[in-house]
PDB file of C-alpha atoms in Angstrom:
ATOM      1  CA  MET A   1      11.430  -0.206  -5.532  1.00  0.00           C
ATOM      2  CA  ASP A   2      13.489  -2.540  -3.573  1.00  0.00           C
ATOM      3  CA  GLN A   3      13.924  -2.840   0.124  1.00  0.00           C
ATOM      4  CA  ILE A   4      15.785  -5.005   2.843  1.00  0.00           C
ATOM      5  CA  GLY A   5      13.645  -6.259   5.630  1.00  0.00           C
ATOM      6  CA  LYS A   6      14.597  -7.977   8.721  1.00  0.00           C
ATOM      7  CA  VAL A   7      12.186 -11.228  10.166  1.00  0.00           C
ATOM      8  CA  VAL A   8      11.278 -10.288  13.747  1.00  0.00           C
ATOM      9  CA  ALA A   9       8.501 -12.976  13.523  1.00  0.00           C
ATOM     10  CA  ILE A  10       6.741 -15.701  12.070  1.00  0.00           C
ATOM     11  CA  GLU A  11       3.099 -16.291  12.489  1.00  0.00           C
ATOM     12  CA  GLY A  12       1.293 -19.062  10.275  1.00  0.00           C
ATOM     13  CA  GLY A  13       2.360 -17.771   6.757  1.00  0.00           C
ATOM     14  CA  THR A  14       2.656 -14.171   7.643  1.00  0.00           C
ATOM     15  CA  ALA A  15       6.082 -12.927   8.519  1.00  0.00           C
ATOM     16  CA  ARG A  16       6.810  -9.599  10.771  1.00  0.00           C
ATOM     17  CA  LEU A  17       9.187  -7.645   9.556  1.00  0.00           C
ATOM     18  CA  GLU A  18      11.425  -4.499  10.295  1.00  0.00           C
ATOM     19  CA  ILE A  19      12.167  -2.261   8.192  1.00  0.00           C
ATOM     20  CA  ILE A  20      15.010   1.078   8.972  1.00  0.00           C
ATOM     21  CA  GLN A  21      13.006   4.062   8.024  1.00  0.00           C
ATOM     22  CA  GLU A  22      16.275   5.992   6.659  1.00  0.00           C
ATOM     23  CA  ASN A  23      16.534   3.749   3.429  1.00  0.00           C
ATOM     24  CA  LEU A  24      12.749   3.900   2.731  1.00  0.00           C
ATOM     25  CA  CYS A  25      12.691   7.883   3.269  1.00  0.00           C
ATOM     26  CA  ARG A  26      15.967   8.396   1.074  1.00  0.00           C
ATOM     27  CA  GLU A  27      13.878   6.953  -2.116  1.00  0.00           C
ATOM     28  CA  CYS A  28      10.147   8.125  -0.763  1.00  0.00           C
ATOM     29  CA  GLY A  29      11.191  11.597   0.494  1.00  0.00           C
ATOM     30  CA  ALA A  30       7.414  12.238   0.990  1.00  0.00           C
ATOM     31  CA  CYS A  31       7.844  12.185   5.132  1.00  0.00           C
ATOM     32  CA  THR A  32       9.502  15.199   6.312  1.00  0.00           C
ATOM     33  CA  GLY A  33      11.394  14.704   9.854  1.00  0.00           C
ATOM     34  CA  CYS A  34       9.808  11.474  11.083  1.00  0.00           C
ATOM     35  CA  ASN A  35      11.053  10.480  14.390  1.00  0.00           C
ATOM     36  CA  LEU A  36      10.372   6.555  13.834  1.00  0.00           C
ATOM     37  CA  GLN A  37      13.606   4.665  13.084  1.00  0.00           C
ATOM     38  CA  HIS A  38      11.987   1.333  12.239  1.00  0.00           C
ATOM     39  CA  ILE A  39       8.898   0.410  10.458  1.00  0.00           C
ATOM     40  CA  GLY A  40       6.888  -2.908  11.117  1.00  0.00           C
ATOM     41  CA  LEU A  41       5.385  -4.832   8.299  1.00  0.00           C
ATOM     42  CA  GLU A  42       3.484  -8.122   8.040  1.00  0.00           C
ATOM     43  CA  LEU A  43       3.918  -9.830   4.642  1.00  0.00           C
ATOM     44  CA  ALA A  44       3.112 -13.332   3.147  1.00  0.00           C
ATOM     45  CA  ASN A  45       5.795 -15.058   3.830  1.00  0.00           C
ATOM     46  CA  THR A  46       6.005 -16.634   0.178  1.00  0.00           C
ATOM     47  CA  VAL A  47      10.020 -17.488   0.176  1.00  0.00           C
ATOM     48  CA  GLY A  48      10.323 -19.427   3.461  1.00  0.00           C
ATOM     49  CA  ALA A  49      12.226 -16.800   5.648  1.00  0.00           C
ATOM     50  CA  ARG A  50      13.092 -17.852   9.348  1.00  0.00           C
ATOM     51  CA  ILE A  51      13.046 -15.381  12.140  1.00  0.00           C
ATOM     52  CA  GLY A  52      16.785 -13.426  12.142  1.00  0.00           C
ATOM     53  CA  ASP A  53      16.515 -13.583   8.298  1.00  0.00           C
ATOM     54  CA  GLN A  54      17.325 -10.616   5.837  1.00  0.00           C
ATOM     55  CA  VAL A  55      14.648 -10.130   2.965  1.00  0.00           C
ATOM     56  CA  LEU A  56      14.175  -8.254  -0.124  1.00  0.00           C
ATOM     57  CA  ILE A  57      10.923  -6.260  -0.440  1.00  0.00           C
ATOM     58  CA  ARG A  58       9.784  -4.889  -3.721  1.00  0.00           C
ATOM     59  CA  GLN A  59       7.230  -2.431  -3.971  1.00  0.00           C
ATOM     60  CA  LYS A  60       5.795  -0.913  -7.270  1.00  0.00           C
ATOM     61  CA  PHE A  61       5.727   2.383  -6.129  1.00  0.00           C
ATOM     62  CA  SER A  62       5.084   6.059  -7.781  1.00  0.00           C
ATOM     63  CA  THR A  63       3.914   8.793  -5.448  1.00  0.00           C
ATOM     64  CA  LEU A  64       1.461  10.408  -8.076  1.00  0.00           C
ATOM     65  CA  GLY A  65       0.321   6.701  -9.491  1.00  0.00           C
ATOM     66  CA  ASN A  66      -0.590   5.805  -5.935  1.00  0.00           C
ATOM     67  CA  ALA A  67      -2.319   8.945  -5.115  1.00  0.00           C
ATOM     68  CA  ALA A  68      -4.538   8.867  -8.298  1.00  0.00           C
ATOM     69  CA  THR A  69      -5.604   5.436  -8.107  1.00  0.00           C
ATOM     70  CA  LEU A  70      -6.412   5.262  -4.027  1.00  0.00           C
ATOM     71  CA  TYR A  71      -7.910   9.017  -4.018  1.00  0.00           C
ATOM     72  CA  GLY A  72      -8.600  10.736  -7.338  1.00  0.00           C
ATOM     73  CA  ILE A  73     -10.766   7.652  -8.798  1.00  0.00           C
ATOM     74  CA  PRO A  74     -12.919   7.559  -6.122  1.00  0.00           C
ATOM     75  CA  LEU A  75     -13.568  11.463  -5.895  1.00  0.00           C
ATOM     76  CA  LEU A  76     -13.667  11.664  -9.548  1.00  0.00           C
ATOM     77  CA  CYS A  77     -16.572   8.814  -9.589  1.00  0.00           C
ATOM     78  CA  PHE A  78     -18.092  10.534  -6.526  1.00  0.00           C
ATOM     79  CA  VAL A  79     -18.027  14.026  -8.325  1.00  0.00           C
ATOM     80  CA  THR A  80     -18.978  12.742 -11.878  1.00  0.00           C
ATOM     81  CA  GLY A  81     -21.934  10.581  -9.842  1.00  0.00           C
ATOM     82  CA  LEU A  82     -23.111  13.846  -7.769  1.00  0.00           C
ATOM     83  CA  ILE A  83     -23.243  16.094 -10.514  1.00  0.00           C
ATOM     84  CA  GLY A  84     -25.036  13.453 -12.866  1.00  0.00           C
ATOM     85  CA  GLY A  85     -27.458  12.459 -10.158  1.00  0.00           C
ATOM     86  CA  ILE A  86     -28.529  16.294  -9.481  1.00  0.00           C
ATOM     87  CA  VAL A  87     -28.430  16.705 -13.845  1.00  0.00           C
ATOM     88  CA  TRP A  88     -30.882  13.502 -14.667  1.00  0.00           C
ATOM     89  CA  LEU A  89     -32.624  12.891 -11.325  1.00  0.00           C
ATOM     90  CA  LYS A  90     -33.160  17.051 -11.008  1.00  0.00           C
ATOM     91  CA  SER A  91     -33.058  16.992  -7.251  1.00  0.00           C
ATOM     92  CA  GLU A  92     -29.983  17.363  -4.431  1.00  0.00           C
ATOM     93  CA  THR A  93     -30.679  13.805  -3.018  1.00  0.00           C
ATOM     94  CA  GLY A  94     -30.722  12.409  -5.443  1.00  0.00           C
ATOM     95  CA  GLY A  95     -27.569  13.900  -6.790  1.00  0.00           C
ATOM     96  CA  PHE A  96     -25.902  12.960  -3.419  1.00  0.00           C
ATOM     97  CA  LEU A  97     -27.235   9.170  -3.455  1.00  0.00           C
ATOM     98  CA  ALA A  98     -25.980   8.635  -7.351  1.00  0.00           C
ATOM     99  CA  GLY A  99     -22.628   9.746  -5.903  1.00  0.00           C
ATOM    100  CA  LEU A 100     -22.280   7.661  -2.946  1.00  0.00           C
ATOM    101  CA  GLY A 101     -23.518   4.749  -5.071  1.00  0.00           C
ATOM    102  CA  ALA A 102     -21.114   5.908  -8.035  1.00  0.00           C
ATOM    103  CA  LEU A 103     -18.252   6.202  -4.891  1.00  0.00           C
ATOM    104  CA  ALA A 104     -19.107   2.333  -3.859  1.00  0.00           C
ATOM    105  CA  GLY A 105     -18.168   1.130  -7.437  1.00  0.00           C
ATOM    106  CA  ALA A 106     -14.803   3.102  -7.425  1.00  0.00           C
ATOM    107  CA  LEU A 107     -13.661   1.763  -3.809  1.00  0.00           C
ATOM    108  CA  GLY A 108     -14.100  -1.544  -5.562  1.00  0.00           C
ATOM    109  CA  LEU A 109     -11.995  -0.646  -8.362  1.00  0.00           C
ATOM    110  CA  THR A 110      -9.577   0.824  -6.639  1.00  0.00           C
ATOM    111  CA  ARG A 111      -9.369  -1.969  -4.207  1.00  0.00           C
ATOM    112  CA  TYR A 112      -8.872  -4.256  -7.595  1.00  0.00           C
ATOM    113  CA  LEU A 113      -6.616  -2.076  -8.940  1.00  0.00           C
ATOM    114  CA  SER A 114      -4.488  -1.323  -5.852  1.00  0.00           C
ATOM    115  CA  ARG A 115      -3.401  -4.960  -5.463  1.00  0.00           C
ATOM    116  CA  GLY A 116      -0.660  -4.666  -7.752  1.00  0.00           C
ATOM    117  CA  LEU A 117       0.882  -1.585  -5.289  1.00  0.00           C
ATOM    118  CA  GLU A 118       0.960  -4.274  -2.287  1.00  0.00           C
ATOM    119  CA  PRO A 119       4.840  -4.754  -1.330  1.00  0.00           C
ATOM    120  CA  LYS A 120       5.968  -8.664  -1.744  1.00  0.00           C
ATOM    121  CA  ILE A 121       8.963 -10.633  -0.479  1.00  0.00           C
ATOM    122  CA  VAL A 122      10.945 -11.571  -3.426  1.00  0.00           C
ATOM    123  CA  ALA A 123      13.936 -12.853  -1.899  1.00  0.00           C
ATOM    124  CA  ILE A 124      15.808 -13.948   1.457  1.00  0.00           C
ATOM    125  CA  GLN A 125      18.954 -13.950   2.522  1.00  0.00           C
ATOM    126  CA  ARG A 126      19.684 -16.418   5.456  1.00  0.00           C
ATOM    127  CA  VAL A 127      22.392 -15.126   8.473  1.00  0.00           C
ATOM    128  CA  GLN A 128      24.381 -17.334   9.120  1.00  0.00           C
ATOM    129  CA  GLU A 129      24.215 -19.149  12.220  1.00  0.00           C
TER     130      GLU A 129
END
């Protein structure tokens, strides 16, 4: 999903952007009745944008895919660890600890897999002064 944002501040290698939510909601539809008019976002300034520039932001967006990655994998690992721990260790406490261990591993995996889901600035449209 592509989106246009306006650079409102630069701090080091980071650009603070303002995005009009109306455009986001037209694409997403997940939020209903939000009263926010603008969304703030901080991204790495990889294109050398300056204050006042409009930039093109790209994000891989799939509601089902994102939910499965961010919530489904950790939940599945926790439940599998819990049940496996109870069966093999024959202890509810052991099962719970095995579930927590599996959850910790899943969170690391989820962090790795979600790197491709982060939005990125891909182009710049300088405003003429």
